Amino acid sequence: MTDLALIQTVLGLASTAVELTGQASKTVTSIKSIFKEESGGRNSEAQALLNRLLEDLTSANLMNAKLSTTLKALVSELDNS
């Protein structure tokens, strides 16, 4: 892979990681609002949001792992040029 292609891959992965983290942050805000309202019967909504948060954070972690691996490859390629 060329330096330019690898840099574009890194930027794409970084952009996706930021989007996933932003989505997780919005989910946390929604969860907080449920618990502030102290209204009964919201357990199913809270559970659904907690499950979404789990998915968001798992996706973000996977994306960050891919990003880290790709960044290491880029650094290695740049060192060898």
PDB file of C-alpha atoms in Angstrom:
ATOM      1  CA  MET A   1       0.000   0.000   0.000  1.00  0.00           C
ATOM      2  CA  THR A   2       1.358   3.431  -0.861  1.00  0.00           C
ATOM      3  CA  ASP A   3       1.960   6.087   1.745  1.00  0.00           C
ATOM      4  CA  LEU A   4      -0.918   8.173   0.397  1.00  0.00           C
ATOM      5  CA  ALA A   5      -3.357   5.246   0.393  1.00  0.00           C
ATOM      6  CA  LEU A   6      -2.324   4.307   3.924  1.00  0.00           C
ATOM      7  CA  ILE A   7      -2.762   7.899   5.096  1.00  0.00           C
ATOM      8  CA  GLN A   8      -6.232   7.995   3.531  1.00  0.00           C
ATOM      9  CA  THR A   9      -7.092   4.729   5.288  1.00  0.00           C
ATOM     10  CA  VAL A  10      -5.903   6.134   8.622  1.00  0.00           C
ATOM     11  CA  LEU A  11      -7.964   9.299   8.146  1.00  0.00           C
ATOM     12  CA  GLY A  12     -11.060   7.267   7.259  1.00  0.00           C
ATOM     13  CA  LEU A  13     -10.651   5.041  10.310  1.00  0.00           C
ATOM     14  CA  ALA A  14     -10.074   8.073  12.552  1.00  0.00           C
ATOM     15  CA  SER A  15     -13.184   9.757  11.204  1.00  0.00           C
ATOM     16  CA  THR A  16     -15.279   6.657  11.826  1.00  0.00           C
ATOM     17  CA  ALA A  17     -13.863   6.281  15.346  1.00  0.00           C
ATOM     18  CA  VAL A  18     -14.812   9.882  16.142  1.00  0.00           C
ATOM     19  CA  GLU A  19     -18.352   9.332  14.816  1.00  0.00           C
ATOM     20  CA  LEU A  20     -18.767   6.169  16.896  1.00  0.00           C
ATOM     21  CA  THR A  21     -17.505   7.923  20.014  1.00  0.00           C
ATOM     22  CA  GLY A  22     -19.919  10.792  19.375  1.00  0.00           C
ATOM     23  CA  GLN A  23     -22.793   8.359  19.068  1.00  0.00           C
ATOM     24  CA  ALA A  24     -21.821   6.710  22.356  1.00  0.00           C
ATOM     25  CA  SER A  25     -21.734  10.136  23.994  1.00  0.00           C
ATOM     26  CA  LYS A  26     -25.265  10.902  22.772  1.00  0.00           C
ATOM     27  CA  THR A  27     -26.451   7.560  24.145  1.00  0.00           C
ATOM     28  CA  VAL A  28     -24.934   8.387  27.545  1.00  0.00           C
ATOM     29  CA  THR A  29     -26.778  11.719  27.521  1.00  0.00           C
ATOM     30  CA  SER A  30     -30.058   9.903  26.800  1.00  0.00           C
ATOM     31  CA  ILE A  31     -29.420   7.461  29.647  1.00  0.00           C
ATOM     32  CA  LYS A  32     -28.703  10.310  32.059  1.00  0.00           C
ATOM     33  CA  SER A  33     -31.956  12.037  31.136  1.00  0.00           C
ATOM     34  CA  ILE A  34     -33.952   8.877  31.886  1.00  0.00           C
ATOM     35  CA  PHE A  35     -32.507   8.626  35.385  1.00  0.00           C
ATOM     36  CA  LYS A  36     -32.957  12.354  36.089  1.00  0.00           C
ATOM     37  CA  GLU A  37     -36.675  12.160  35.372  1.00  0.00           C
ATOM     38  CA  GLU A  38     -37.234   9.545  38.099  1.00  0.00           C
ATOM     39  CA  SER A  39     -40.369   8.328  36.399  1.00  0.00           C
ATOM     40  CA  GLY A  40     -41.384   4.696  36.752  1.00  0.00           C
ATOM     41  CA  GLY A  41     -41.700   2.271  33.886  1.00  0.00           C
ATOM     42  CA  ARG A  42     -38.589   3.524  32.105  1.00  0.00           C
ATOM     43  CA  ASN A  43     -36.555   0.378  32.803  1.00  0.00           C
ATOM     44  CA  SER A  44     -37.116  -1.074  29.343  1.00  0.00           C
ATOM     45  CA  GLU A  45     -36.010   2.169  27.699  1.00  0.00           C
ATOM     46  CA  ALA A  46     -32.945   2.363  29.943  1.00  0.00           C
ATOM     47  CA  GLN A  47     -32.088  -1.253  29.180  1.00  0.00           C
ATOM     48  CA  ALA A  48     -32.380  -0.628  25.424  1.00  0.00           C
ATOM     49  CA  LEU A  49     -30.141   2.424  25.708  1.00  0.00           C
ATOM     50  CA  LEU A  50     -27.588   0.555  27.806  1.00  0.00           C
ATOM     51  CA  ASN A  51     -27.513  -2.187  25.176  1.00  0.00           C
ATOM     52  CA  ARG A  52     -26.999   0.446  22.473  1.00  0.00           C
ATOM     53  CA  LEU A  53     -24.193   1.975  24.532  1.00  0.00           C
ATOM     54  CA  LEU A  54     -22.557  -1.445  24.787  1.00  0.00           C
ATOM     55  CA  GLU A  55     -22.751  -1.815  21.003  1.00  0.00           C
ATOM     56  CA  ASP A  56     -21.470   1.741  20.429  1.00  0.00           C
ATOM     57  CA  LEU A  57     -18.494   1.288  22.728  1.00  0.00           C
ATOM     58  CA  THR A  58     -17.646  -2.136  21.317  1.00  0.00           C
ATOM     59  CA  SER A  59     -17.708  -0.731  17.793  1.00  0.00           C
ATOM     60  CA  ALA A  60     -15.560   2.227  18.846  1.00  0.00           C
ATOM     61  CA  ASN A  61     -13.050  -0.100  20.524  1.00  0.00           C
ATOM     62  CA  LEU A  62     -12.804  -2.269  17.417  1.00  0.00           C
ATOM     63  CA  MET A  63     -12.346   0.781  15.227  1.00  0.00           C
ATOM     64  CA  ASN A  64      -9.648   2.129  17.545  1.00  0.00           C
ATOM     65  CA  ALA A  65      -7.824  -1.220  17.370  1.00  0.00           C
ATOM     66  CA  LYS A  66      -7.928  -1.107  13.554  1.00  0.00           C
ATOM     67  CA  LEU A  67      -6.767   2.505  13.643  1.00  0.00           C
ATOM     68  CA  SER A  68      -3.861   1.641  15.943  1.00  0.00           C
ATOM     69  CA  THR A  69      -2.744  -1.234  13.713  1.00  0.00           C
ATOM     70  CA  THR A  70      -2.961   0.915  10.594  1.00  0.00           C
ATOM     71  CA  LEU A  71      -1.074   3.783  12.245  1.00  0.00           C
ATOM     72  CA  LYS A  72       1.711   1.375  13.243  1.00  0.00           C
ATOM     73  CA  ALA A  73       1.903   0.178   9.632  1.00  0.00           C
ATOM     74  CA  LEU A  74       2.075   3.779   8.418  1.00  0.00           C
ATOM     75  CA  VAL A  75       4.858   4.677  10.856  1.00  0.00           C
ATOM     76  CA  SER A  76       6.772   1.570   9.823  1.00  0.00           C
ATOM     77  CA  GLU A  77       6.337   2.357   6.136  1.00  0.00           C
ATOM     78  CA  LEU A  78       7.454   5.947   6.627  1.00  0.00           C
ATOM     79  CA  ASP A  79      10.506   4.775   8.609  1.00  0.00           C
ATOM     80  CA  ASN A  80      11.477   2.463   5.745  1.00  0.00           C
ATOM     81  CA  SER A  81      11.185   5.127   3.027  1.00  0.00           C
TER      82      SER A  81
END
